[in-house]
Coordinates of C-alpha atoms and ligand atoms in Angstrom, one line a residue:
X28 CA -8.3 -75.7 39.4
X29 CA -10.3 -78.8 40.0
X30 CA -13.5 -77.9 38.0
X31 CA -11.3 -77.1 35.0
X32 CA -9.6 -80.5 35.3
X33 CA -12.9 -82.3 35.4
X34 CA -14.1 -80.3 32.4
X35 CA -11.0 -81.3 30.5
X36 CA -11.5 -85.0 31.2
X37 CA -15.1 -84.7 30.2
X38 CA -14.5 -83.2 26.8
X39 CA -11.4 -85.1 25.9
X40 CA -12.3 -86.8 22.7
X41 CA -12.4 -90.6 22.9
X42 CA -11.0 -92.3 19.9
X43 CA -14.5 -93.2 18.8
X44 CA -15.6 -89.6 19.2
X45 CA -13.2 -88.3 16.6
X46 CA -15.7 -88.9 13.9
X47 CA -13.5 -91.2 11.9
X48 CA -15.9 -94.0 12.0
X49 CA -13.2 -96.6 12.3
X50 CA -15.0 -99.0 14.6
X51 CA -17.9 -101.1 13.5
X52 CA -18.9 -102.5 16.9
X53 CA -17.8 -102.7 20.5
X54 CA -18.7 -104.9 23.5
X55 CA -20.3 -102.7 26.0
X56 CA -21.6 -103.2 29.5
X57 CA -24.8 -101.4 30.5
X58 CA -27.4 -101.9 33.2
X59 CA -28.9 -104.7 31.2
X60 CA -25.6 -106.6 31.0
X61 CA -23.0 -106.8 28.3
X62 CA -23.9 -106.6 24.6
X63 CA -22.6 -105.5 21.3
X64 CA -23.1 -101.9 20.3
X65 CA -23.0 -101.2 16.5
X66 CA -21.6 -98.1 14.8
X67 CA -21.3 -96.8 11.3
X68 CA -17.8 -97.5 10.1
X69 CA -15.7 -97.0 7.0
X70 CA -12.2 -98.2 5.8
X71 CA -9.2 -95.9 5.8
X72 CA -8.0 -94.1 2.8
X73 CA -5.7 -96.0 0.5
X74 CA -3.3 -95.4 -2.3
X75 CA -5.6 -96.5 -5.0
X76 CA -3.2 -96.5 -8.0
X77 CA -1.8 -99.8 -6.7
X78 CA -5.2 -101.6 -7.3
X79 CA -6.1 -100.0 -10.7
X80 CA -6.0 -101.7 -14.0
X81 CA -4.6 -99.1 -16.4
X82 CA -5.2 -99.0 -20.1
X83 CA -4.0 -96.6 -22.7
X84 CA -5.8 -95.8 -26.0
X85 CA -5.6 -95.8 -28.9
X86 CA -3.4 -98.8 -29.5
X87 CA 0.1 -97.7 -30.7
X88 CA 0.0 -94.4 -28.8
X89 CA 2.8 -95.5 -26.4
X90 CA 6.2 -94.6 -27.7
X91 CA 9.0 -97.1 -28.6
X92 CA 7.4 -99.4 -31.1
X93 CA 9.1 -98.6 -33.4
X94 CA 11.7 -96.7 -31.4
X95 CA 12.0 -93.0 -31.9
X96 CA 13.9 -90.0 -30.8
X97 CA 12.4 -87.0 -29.0
X98 CA 13.5 -83.7 -27.5
X99 CA 12.3 -81.3 -24.8
X100 CA 11.0 -77.8 -24.9
X101 CA 14.1 -76.7 -22.9
X102 CA 16.4 -78.3 -25.4
X103 CA 14.3 -78.3 -28.6
X104 CA 17.2 -79.0 -31.0
X105 CA 19.0 -81.7 -29.1
X106 CA 16.8 -84.6 -30.0
X107 CA 19.0 -87.4 -28.7
X108 CA 16.7 -89.0 -26.2
X109 CA 15.4 -92.3 -27.4
X110 CA 12.2 -94.3 -26.5
X111 CA 12.5 -98.0 -27.3
X112 CA 9.9 -100.4 -26.0
X113 CA 12.2 -103.4 -26.5
X114 CA 15.0 -102.0 -24.2
X115 CA 13.9 -101.9 -20.6
X116 CA 16.0 -98.8 -19.8
X117 CA 14.5 -96.9 -22.7
X118 CA 10.9 -98.1 -22.5
X119 CA 8.0 -96.0 -21.1
X120 CA 5.1 -98.5 -20.5
X121 CA 1.8 -97.5 -18.9
X122 CA 2.8 -99.3 -15.7
X123 CA 5.2 -96.4 -15.0
X124 CA 2.3 -94.2 -14.2
X125 CA 1.3 -96.2 -11.1
X126 CA 4.6 -97.5 -9.8
X127 CA 6.5 -96.2 -6.8
X128 CA 8.9 -93.5 -7.8
X129 CA 12.1 -92.8 -5.9
X130 CA 12.9 -89.2 -5.3
X131 CA 14.5 -87.7 -8.4
X132 CA 14.3 -90.9 -10.4
X133 CA 10.8 -90.8 -11.8
X134 CA 9.7 -93.5 -14.2
X135 CA 7.1 -92.4 -16.7
X136 CA 4.7 -93.5 -19.5
X137 CA 5.4 -91.6 -22.7
X138 CA 3.4 -91.2 -25.9
X139 CA 4.6 -91.1 -29.4
X140 CA 5.5 -87.6 -30.7
X141 CA 3.2 -85.4 -32.8
X142 CA 4.6 -86.4 -36.1
X143 CA 1.2 -86.5 -37.7
X144 CA 0.4 -82.8 -36.9
X145 CA -2.1 -81.3 -37.7
X146 CA -4.0 -84.4 -36.9
X147 CA -4.6 -84.1 -33.2
X148 CA -2.4 -86.1 -30.8
X149 CA -4.9 -87.7 -28.4
X150 CA -4.7 -90.4 -25.8
X151 CA -7.0 -91.9 -23.2
X152 CA -5.6 -93.2 -19.9
X153 CA -8.3 -95.3 -18.2
X154 CA -8.0 -96.6 -14.6
X155 CA -10.4 -99.3 -13.6
X156 CA -10.9 -100.6 -10.1
X157 CA -13.8 -102.9 -10.5
X158 CA -14.9 -101.5 -7.1
X159 CA -16.7 -98.4 -6.1
X160 CA -14.4 -96.0 -4.3
X161 CA -14.8 -92.6 -2.6
X162 CA -12.2 -89.9 -3.1
X163 CA -10.7 -88.6 0.1
X164 CA -7.9 -86.4 -1.3
X165 CA -6.9 -84.6 -4.5
X166 CA -6.2 -86.6 -7.7
X167 CA -2.7 -85.6 -8.7
X168 CA -1.4 -86.3 -12.2
X169 CA 2.3 -85.6 -12.6
X170 CA 3.5 -84.7 -16.1
X171 CA 7.1 -84.7 -17.2
X172 CA 8.2 -82.3 -20.0
X173 CA 5.2 -80.1 -19.6
X174 CA 1.5 -80.3 -18.8
X175 CA -1.1 -80.7 -21.7
X176 CA -2.6 -77.5 -23.0
X177 CA -6.0 -79.2 -23.4
X178 CA -7.2 -82.3 -21.4
X179 CA -10.2 -83.5 -19.5
X180 CA -11.0 -85.8 -16.7
X181 CA -13.9 -88.2 -16.9
X182 CA -15.4 -90.7 -14.4
X183 CA -17.7 -93.6 -14.4
X184 CA -19.9 -94.8 -11.6
X185 CA -21.0 -98.0 -13.3
X186 CA -17.8 -99.9 -14.1
X187 CA -17.2 -98.1 -17.4
X188 CA -20.6 -98.4 -19.0
X189 CA -21.3 -94.7 -18.9
X190 CA -18.9 -91.8 -18.6
X191 CA -19.3 -88.3 -17.2
X192 CA -17.1 -85.2 -17.4
X193 CA -15.3 -84.5 -14.1
X194 CA -13.2 -81.5 -14.9
X195 CA -12.0 -79.7 -18.0
X196 CA -8.4 -78.3 -18.3
X197 CA -7.2 -75.9 -20.9
X198 CA -4.9 -72.9 -21.4
X199 CA -8.0 -71.2 -22.9
X200 CA -11.3 -72.7 -21.7
X201 CA -13.4 -70.6 -24.1
X202 CA -11.4 -71.7 -27.1
X203 CA -11.1 -75.3 -26.1
X204 CA -14.5 -76.1 -24.6
X205 CA -16.6 -72.9 -24.9
X206 CA -16.6 -72.7 -21.1
X207 CA -15.9 -69.7 -18.9
X208 CA -12.8 -70.5 -16.8
X209 CA -13.5 -71.1 -13.1
X210 CA -11.6 -72.1 -10.0
X211 CA -12.8 -74.2 -7.1
X212 CA -12.5 -71.1 -4.9
X213 CA -15.4 -69.8 -7.0
X214 CA -17.6 -72.6 -5.7
X215 CA -20.0 -72.4 -2.8
X216 CA -22.1 -75.0 -0.9
X217 CA -24.9 -75.0 -3.5
X218 CA -22.8 -75.5 -6.6
X219 CA -19.9 -77.6 -5.1
X220 CA -20.7 -80.4 -7.6
X221 CA -20.5 -78.2 -10.7
X222 CA -18.2 -79.4 -13.4
X223 CA -15.6 -76.7 -14.1
X224 CA -13.1 -75.8 -16.7
X225 CA -9.9 -74.5 -15.1
X226 CA -6.9 -72.8 -16.7
X227 CA -4.8 -73.2 -13.6
X228 CA -2.9 -76.2 -14.7
X229 CA -2.5 -75.8 -18.4
X230 CA -0.5 -72.7 -19.0
X231 CA 3.2 -73.0 -19.7
X232 CA 5.4 -72.4 -16.7
X233 CA 8.5 -74.4 -17.6
X234 CA 8.3 -78.1 -17.6
X235 CA 10.3 -78.5 -14.4
X236 CA 8.5 -76.0 -12.3
X237 CA 4.9 -76.9 -12.6
X238 CA 4.3 -80.6 -13.1
X239 CA 1.1 -81.4 -11.4
X240 CA -2.5 -81.3 -12.6
X241 CA -5.0 -81.6 -9.8
X242 CA -8.6 -82.6 -9.3
X243 CA -9.3 -80.6 -6.1
X244 CA -11.0 -82.8 -3.6
X245 CA -9.7 -81.1 -0.4
X246 CA -10.6 -77.7 -1.5
X247 CA -14.2 -78.9 -2.2
X248 CA -14.3 -80.7 1.2
X249 CA -13.2 -77.5 2.9
X250 CA -16.4 -75.7 1.8
X251 CA -18.1 -77.8 4.5
X252 CA -15.3 -79.0 6.8
X253 CA -13.4 -75.8 7.2
X254 CA -10.0 -74.8 5.7
X255 CA -8.0 -77.5 7.7
X256 CA -10.8 -80.1 7.3
X257 CA -11.3 -80.2 11.0
X258 CA -15.1 -80.3 10.9
X259 CA -15.4 -83.5 8.8
X260 CA -18.6 -84.4 10.7
X261 CA -20.1 -81.3 9.1
X262 CA -19.1 -82.6 5.7
X263 CA -20.4 -86.1 6.5
X264 CA -23.8 -84.8 7.6
X265 CA -24.0 -82.8 4.3
X266 CA -23.1 -85.9 2.3
X267 CA -26.0 -87.7 3.7
X268 CA -28.5 -84.9 3.3
X269 CA -27.5 -83.2 0.0
X270 CA -28.6 -85.1 -3.1
X271 CA -25.6 -86.0 -5.3
X272 CA -22.9 -84.7 -3.0
X273 CA -21.6 -88.1 -2.0
X274 CA -21.9 -89.5 -5.5
X275 CA -19.8 -86.6 -6.8
X276 CA -16.7 -88.0 -5.0
X277 CA -17.7 -91.6 -5.8
X278 CA -16.4 -93.6 -8.9
X279 CA -15.4 -97.0 -10.3
X280 CA -13.3 -95.7 -13.2
X281 CA -11.3 -92.6 -14.1
X282 CA -10.3 -91.5 -17.6
X283 CA -7.8 -88.9 -18.5
X284 CA -8.4 -87.6 -22.0
X285 CA -5.3 -86.0 -23.3
X286 CA -6.3 -83.7 -26.1
X287 CA -3.3 -81.4 -26.9
X288 CA 0.2 -81.6 -25.6
X289 CA 2.4 -78.9 -24.0
X290 CA 3.4 -76.4 -26.5
X291 CA 6.2 -74.6 -24.6
X292 CA 4.3 -71.4 -24.4
X293 CA 4.2 -70.7 -28.1
X294 CA 2.5 -71.9 -31.3
X295 CA 3.1 -75.4 -32.7
X296 CA 6.4 -75.4 -34.6
X297 CA 5.9 -77.7 -37.6
X298 CA 9.6 -78.0 -38.2
X299 CA 10.2 -79.7 -34.9
X300 CA 7.3 -82.0 -34.0
X301 CA 9.5 -84.3 -31.9
X302 CA 9.2 -82.1 -28.8
X303 CA 5.4 -82.6 -28.6
X304 CA 4.3 -85.6 -26.7
X305 CA 2.8 -86.6 -23.3
X306 CA 4.7 -88.1 -20.4
X307 CA 3.1 -89.0 -17.1
X308 CA 5.2 -90.2 -14.2
X309 CA 2.5 -90.7 -11.6
X310 CA -1.3 -90.7 -11.1
X311 CA -2.1 -90.4 -7.4
X312 CA -5.6 -91.4 -6.4
X313 CA -6.4 -91.4 -2.7
X314 CA -9.7 -92.9 -1.8
X315 CA -11.5 -95.4 0.4
X316 CA -13.5 -98.3 -0.6
X317 CA -17.2 -97.6 -0.5
X318 CA -18.7 -100.1 2.0
X319 CA -21.9 -98.3 2.8
X320 CA -20.7 -97.6 6.3
X321 CA -20.8 -101.3 7.1
X322 CA -17.0 -102.2 7.1
X323 CA -13.8 -100.7 8.4
X324 CA -11.5 -102.9 6.3
X325 CA -11.1 -103.4 2.5
X326 CA -8.8 -106.0 1.1
X327 CA -7.6 -107.1 -2.4
X328 CA -9.1 -110.6 -2.9
X329 CA -10.0 -112.6 -6.1
X330 CA -8.8 -109.8 -8.4
X331 CA -10.7 -106.9 -6.8
X332 CA -11.0 -104.9 -3.6
X333 CA -13.6 -106.2 -1.3
X334 CA -15.1 -104.7 1.8
X335 CA -14.9 -106.9 4.9
X336 CA -18.6 -106.5 5.8
X337 CA -20.0 -106.2 9.3
X338 CA -23.6 -105.6 10.5
X339 CA -24.9 -108.8 8.9
X340 CA -24.2 -107.4 5.4
X341 CA -22.3 -108.9 2.5
X342 CA -21.2 -108.2 -1.0
X343 CA -18.3 -106.3 -2.5
X344 CA -19.7 -103.0 -1.2
X345 CA -21.7 -104.5 1.7
X346 CA -24.7 -103.7 -0.4
X347 CA -26.9 -106.6 0.6
X348 CA -28.1 -108.4 3.8
X349 CA -26.4 -111.7 4.6
X350 CA -28.4 -114.8 3.5
X351 CA -30.1 -115.5 6.8
X352 CA -30.7 -111.8 7.6
X353 CA -33.0 -110.9 4.7
X354 CA -36.0 -110.5 7.0
X355 CA -34.9 -106.9 7.4
X356 CA -34.5 -104.7 4.3
X357 CA -30.9 -103.6 3.6
X358 CA -29.9 -100.0 4.3
X359 CA -26.7 -98.1 4.2
X360 CA -25.3 -97.1 7.6
X361 CA -25.5 -93.5 8.5
X362 CA -22.9 -90.9 9.7
X363 CA -25.6 -89.5 12.1
X364 CA -26.0 -89.3 15.0
X365 CA -22.6 -87.6 15.3
X366 CA -20.1 -88.9 16.4
X367 CA -20.8 -92.7 16.4
X368 CA -23.2 -92.9 13.5
X369 CA -25.5 -95.9 13.3
X370 CA -25.2 -99.1 11.4
X371 CA -28.6 -99.1 10.1
X372 CA -29.9 -95.8 9.1
X373 CA -30.6 -93.5 11.9
X374 CA -31.8 -91.0 9.4
X375 CA -32.9 -93.3 6.8
X376 CA -36.6 -92.9 6.3
X377 CA -37.5 -96.6 6.7
X378 CA -38.0 -96.8 3.0
X379 CA -40.8 -94.3 3.1
X380 CA -38.8 -91.4 1.6
X381 CA -35.8 -91.3 -0.6
X382 CA -34.7 -87.8 0.3
X383 CA -33.4 -86.2 3.4
X384 CA -32.9 -82.5 4.0
X385 CA -30.5 -80.7 6.3
X386 CA -32.2 -78.0 8.4
X387 CA -29.5 -75.5 9.1
X388 CA -30.9 -73.6 12.1
X389 CA -31.9 -76.8 13.9
X390 CA -28.8 -78.7 12.8
X391 CA -30.8 -81.9 12.1
X392 CA -31.3 -84.1 9.1
X393 CA -34.9 -84.9 8.3
X394 CA -36.8 -87.0 5.8
X395 CA -38.7 -85.2 3.1
X396 CA -42.1 -86.2 1.9
X397 CA -42.7 -89.4 3.8
X398 CA -44.9 -91.8 1.8
X399 CA -47.2 -94.7 2.9
X400 CA -49.1 -92.4 5.3
X401 CA -46.0 -91.9 7.5
X402 CA -44.6 -88.7 9.0
X403 CA -41.9 -87.6 11.3
X404 CA -38.1 -86.9 11.1
X405 CA -37.5 -90.4 10.0
X406 CA -40.9 -91.2 8.7
X407 CA -41.3 -93.3 11.9
X408 CA -44.8 -92.1 12.9
X409 CA -48.1 -92.6 11.3
X410 CA -50.0 -89.6 9.8
X411 CA -53.0 -88.2 11.4
X412 CA -55.9 -90.6 10.9
X413 CA -53.6 -93.6 10.8
X414 CA -52.2 -96.0 13.4
X415 CA -49.2 -98.3 13.6
X416 CA -49.6 -101.9 12.5
X417 CA -47.7 -103.6 15.4
X418 CA -47.2 -106.8 13.5
X419 CA -45.4 -104.9 10.6
X420 CA -41.8 -103.7 10.6
X421 CA -41.3 -99.9 10.5
X422 CA -40.1 -100.2 6.9
X423 CA -43.2 -102.1 5.7
X424 CA -45.3 -100.2 3.2
X425 CA -48.4 -101.2 5.2
X426 CA -47.1 -100.1 8.6
X427 CA -49.8 -97.4 8.9
X428 CA -53.4 -98.5 8.9
X429 CA -56.2 -96.0 8.3
X430 CA -58.3 -95.3 11.5
X431 CA -61.5 -95.1 9.5
X432 CA -63.3 -93.4 12.4
X433 CA -66.9 -92.9 11.6
X434 CA -67.3 -89.3 10.6
X435 CA -70.6 -88.9 12.5
X436 CA -70.0 -91.1 15.4
X437 CA -66.5 -90.0 16.4
X438 CA -65.1 -86.7 17.8
X439 CA -62.2 -86.6 15.2
X440 CA -60.4 -88.7 12.7
X441 CA -57.6 -89.7 15.1
X442 CA -57.4 -93.1 16.9
X443 CA -55.1 -94.6 19.5
X444 CA -52.4 -97.2 19.1
X445 CA -55.0 -100.0 18.9
X446 CA -57.0 -98.3 16.3
X447 CA -59.8 -97.2 18.7
X448 CA -61.5 -93.9 17.8
X449 CA -62.8 -91.4 20.3
X450 CA -66.7 -91.6 20.2
X451 CA -69.2 -88.8 20.6
X452 CA -71.9 -89.3 23.3
X453 CA -74.1 -92.3 22.6
X454 CA -71.7 -93.9 20.0
X455 CA -69.5 -96.9 20.6
X456 CA -67.4 -99.5 18.8
X457 CA -63.8 -99.3 17.5
X458 CA -64.8 -97.0 14.7
X459 CA -67.7 -95.4 16.7
X460 CA -70.2 -96.6 14.1
X461 CA -72.6 -98.3 16.6
X462 CA -74.9 -96.9 19.3
X463 CA -75.1 -97.5 23.0
X464 CA -78.3 -98.9 24.5
X465 CA -80.9 -96.2 24.6
X466 CA -79.6 -94.5 21.4
X467 CA -80.4 -95.0 17.8
X468 CA -78.3 -94.3 14.6
X469 CA -79.3 -91.4 12.3
X470 CA -76.0 -89.8 11.0
X471 CA -74.6 -90.3 14.5
X472 CA -76.2 -91.6 17.7
X473 CA -79.3 -89.9 19.1
X474 CA -81.1 -90.7 22.4
X475 CA -84.1 -92.9 21.8
X476 CA -87.6 -91.3 21.7
X477 CA -89.5 -94.5 22.5
X478 CA -88.7 -98.0 23.7
X479 CA -90.4 -101.0 25.2
X480 CA -89.8 -100.2 28.8
X481 CA -89.9 -96.6 30.0
X482 CA -90.8 -94.7 26.9
X483 CA -93.7 -96.7 25.8
X484 CA -95.9 -95.5 22.9
X485 CA -99.4 -95.0 24.1
X486 CA -103.0 -95.3 22.8
X487 CA -102.0 -98.3 20.7
X488 CA -98.9 -96.7 19.1
X489 CA -95.8 -98.7 18.1
X490 CA -92.2 -97.8 18.5
X491 CA -90.2 -97.6 15.2
X492 CA -86.5 -98.3 15.7
X493 CA -86.5 -96.2 18.8
X494 CA -86.8 -93.1 16.6
X495 CA -90.5 -92.3 16.9
X496 CA -93.9 -93.7 17.8
X497 CA -96.2 -94.6 15.0
X498 CA -99.5 -93.6 16.5
X499 CA -102.8 -95.2 15.8
X500 CA -105.3 -93.0 14.1
X501 CA -106.5 -90.1 16.2
X502 CA -103.5 -89.7 18.4
X503 CA -100.4 -87.7 18.3
X504 CA -97.5 -86.5 20.4
X505 CA -94.0 -88.1 20.8
X506 CA -95.6 -91.0 22.7
X507 CA -99.1 -90.7 21.0
X508 CA -100.4 -89.3 24.3
X509 CA -102.5 -86.6 22.7
X510 CA -105.7 -87.0 20.8
X511 CA -105.9 -85.2 17.5
X512 CA -108.4 -82.4 17.1
X513 CA -108.3 -81.2 13.5
X514 CA -111.0 -81.0 10.8
X515 CA -110.7 -84.7 9.7
X516 CA -111.4 -85.8 13.3
X517 CA -114.9 -84.3 14.0
X518 CA -115.2 -86.9 16.8
X519 CA -112.8 -84.9 18.7
X520 CA -114.8 -81.6 18.2
X521 CA -118.3 -83.1 18.8
X522 CA -117.1 -85.1 21.7
X523 CA -115.8 -82.1 23.5
X524 CA -118.8 -79.9 22.6
X525 CA -121.1 -82.7 23.8
X526 CA -119.1 -82.7 27.0
X527 CA -119.6 -78.9 27.4
X528 CA -123.3 -79.2 26.6
X529 CA -123.6 -82.0 29.2
X530 CA -121.9 -79.8 31.8
X531 CA -124.1 -76.8 30.9
X532 CA -127.2 -79.0 31.1
X533 CA -126.1 -80.4 34.4
X534 CA -125.5 -76.9 35.8
X535 CA -128.9 -75.7 34.4
X536 CA -130.7 -78.6 35.9
X537 CA -129.0 -77.9 39.2
X538 CA -130.0 -74.2 39.1
X539 CA -133.5 -75.0 38.1
X540 CA -133.9 -77.6 40.8
X541 CA -132.6 -75.1 43.4
X542 CA -135.0 -72.4 42.2
X543 CA -137.8 -74.9 42.4
X544 CA -137.1 -75.3 46.2
Ligands
NAG27 C1 -11.5 -91.7 -25.4 O1 -12.7 -91.9 -24.6 C2 -13.8 -91.2 -25.1 C3 -15.0 -91.5 -24.2 O2 -14.7 -91.3 -22.9 C4 -14.1 -91.7 -26.5 O3 -15.2 -91.0 -27.0 C5 -12.9 -91.6 -27.4 O4 -13.1 -92.1 -28.6 C6 -11.7 -92.2 -26.8 N1 -10.5 -91.9 -27.6 C7 -9.7 -92.9 -27.9 C8 -8.5 -92.4 -28.7 O5 -9.8 -94.1 -27.6
NAG28 C1 -14.9 -107.6 -10.6 O1 -15.2 -107.9 -9.2 C2 -16.2 -108.9 -9.1 C3 -16.5 -109.0 -7.6 O2 -15.4 -109.2 -6.9 C4 -15.7 -110.2 -9.7 O3 -16.6 -111.2 -9.6 C5 -15.3 -110.0 -11.2 O4 -14.8 -111.1 -11.7 C6 -14.4 -108.8 -11.3 N1 -14.3 -108.5 -12.7 C7 -13.1 -108.2 -13.3 C8 -13.2 -107.9 -14.7 O5 -12.1 -108.3 -12.7
NAG29 C1 -21.3 -70.8 -7.6 O1 -22.1 -69.8 -7.0 C2 -21.5 -68.6 -6.7 C3 -22.5 -67.7 -5.9 O2 -23.8 -67.7 -6.6 C4 -21.1 -67.9 -8.0 O3 -20.4 -66.7 -7.7 C5 -20.1 -68.9 -8.7 O4 -19.8 -68.3 -9.9 C6 -20.8 -70.2 -8.9 N1 -19.8 -71.1 -9.5 C7 -19.9 -71.7 -10.6 C8 -18.8 -72.6 -11.0 O5 -21.0 -71.7 -11.2
NAG30 C1 -26.6 -109.0 13.3 O1 -27.3 -110.1 13.7 C2 -27.2 -110.5 15.1 C3 -27.8 -111.8 15.3 O2 -29.1 -111.8 14.9 C4 -27.9 -109.4 15.9 O3 -27.7 -109.7 17.3 C5 -27.2 -108.1 15.6 O4 -27.9 -107.0 16.3 C6 -27.2 -107.8 14.1 N1 -26.4 -106.6 13.9 C7 -26.9 -105.5 13.4 C8 -26.0 -104.4 13.2 O5 -28.1 -105.4 13.1
NAG31 C1 -34.1 -112.1 11.3 O1 -33.6 -113.4 11.2 C2 -32.6 -113.7 12.1 C3 -32.0 -115.1 11.8 O2 -33.0 -115.9 11.5 C4 -33.0 -113.6 13.6 O3 -32.0 -113.8 14.4 C5 -33.5 -112.1 13.7 O4 -34.1 -112.0 15.0 C6 -34.6 -111.8 12.7 N1 -34.8 -110.3 12.8 C7 -36.1 -109.8 12.7 C8 -36.1 -108.3 12.9 O5 -37.1 -110.5 12.6
NAG32 C1 -50.2 -105.7 9.4 O1 -49.0 -106.1 8.9 C2 -48.9 -107.5 8.7 C3 -47.5 -107.8 8.3 O2 -47.1 -107.0 7.2 C4 -49.9 -107.8 7.6 O3 -49.9 -109.2 7.3 C5 -51.3 -107.4 8.0 O4 -52.2 -107.6 6.9 C6 -51.3 -106.0 8.4 N1 -52.6 -105.6 9.0 C7 -53.4 -104.8 8.4 C8 -54.7 -104.5 9.2 O5 -53.1 -104.1 7.4
NAG33 C1 -57.4 -97.3 23.0 O1 -58.7 -96.9 23.3 C2 -59.6 -98.0 23.8 C3 -61.0 -97.4 23.9 O2 -60.9 -96.2 24.5 C4 -59.0 -98.5 25.1 O3 -59.8 -99.6 25.5 C5 -57.6 -99.0 24.8 O4 -57.0 -99.4 26.1 C6 -56.8 -97.9 24.2 N1 -55.5 -98.4 23.9 C7 -54.4 -97.8 24.2 C8 -53.1 -98.6 23.8 O5 -54.4 -96.7 24.8
CA34 CA1 6.3 -93.5 -12.1

């Protein structure tokens, strides 16, 4: 029983180990004494409709000015309901889309009716946060009196300067947008960020029964985090390594473009246009402030949401270093290593690569195409033939210095941490471009042939740079030790023949003198 008990204790998840990233730092005691330990952190999800500025276009699209009567698809000939902007009980202003509704007493924004048919009845509902936020749950738009037959959702990532389609909704996607209808269940990991047209929320089902139009965030998350979103760390790792994935759920503004109202399941009936209009009781946007993993709180201050930045960062999104901390370049925090993350880019690439890749079978995130002569999982090493500039930060463009080992003098192009190359025999110097004593340079170091001490050139020869003896005329050999005996040096021939003659003569004389005795 005991071993099991111990095992349970060991694997019981600590609050920190849950992968929620809700703590930015903690005071820990280690062998080196107490100190702060820093972690990646992010704020909790919030009900974002409360912080949005909501705008409805075009002007005059909201009903009640002048007041008008309308009816519903269920009761098409009982047009006794009135919208009157000047009477609070009968008004349907845009603020009713983001207020808190009590059960069964929904307040709603309502448009004018489609009196101008066949001119389209269109409206834009724009929500602006003046803050970058990250969706954490489905966007749910609740329509009263039926959902539009054609609409689309757009988003902006740059405070409304540019807009991008987010999802298309139609009862007939081909007819409305020329797109094949798809569902999020059709998505897989590689096309999770595809913009779809869905028919799921636009068909007539009775205005009371089906009220909601969704932008499915949970279902997309589930592709990586599992059906009950238990493996969020898996999703987080992917968000860091897959280009565009995190941005897909990130936005500063949302726009609902209402393009054709509910038709009650049939064609437009021109004789009763007062049953065609839009009415929205709620727009639920659940998201967290984007704080670049440097804050676990986000508060509404000075007219906008602001991250409460840690890790010596500052700015609305913690996107900059604090004033006196600009000696290190700013980086986003990182979800890895799981489960604590790191405040400053565990798998950032020290600015030497802008791309990371997730290697499935190794379960690691690694930098792709490291620049500035770096290499390694985080571009933290120098490439072969380069060494680390110890006085430069790891994110310096000049962090790796070329070894510059002499091609002839060194064994290979590698050098050690101090930039010293490995020399071939006879070579020396940091770059191996000099020779030891007793060696001379000729595309590398070679042992000397002559010198002034042991290998002296003879017969009047002189030593040229240790490479060879320059012999005086008539001598040869590496040290000029041999006399030359070719046709231009008759001396040599005659001298030797004279010698032979002399010896012969001597022998003859000897013999003769002996005979004479
Ligand atoms: C709605 O917004 C789109 C751009 O997102 C714009 O082209 C269109 O004119 C707007 N419509 C109205 C009625 O303001
Ligand atoms: C948006 O937020 C920034 C930063 O908090 C603030 O300076 C600016 O005034 C805000 N703009 C609007 C239009 O609210
Ligand atoms: C996503 O990829 C899968 C598999 O290739 C494919 O069946 C599906 O249709 C794709 N979805 C979209 C929306 O393109
Ligand atoms: C923030 O600055 C302090 C003081 O220099 C330093 O001790 C700490 O490590 C920094 N925090 C991070 C997350 O870099
Ligand atoms: C950056 O500057 C701060 C404050 O001047 C100092 O505490 C910190 O040690 C410096 N960090 C580096 C990496 O030089
Ligand atoms: C090493 O880095 C420092 C600081 O960036 C720089 O001033 C120096 O020139 C570099 N040394 C070499 C040899 O590149
Ligand atoms: C690098 O090599 C040189 C020459 O072999 C040696 O003197 C030096 O100690 C080495 N440096 C390191 C850090 O290994
Ligand atoms: Ca409401």
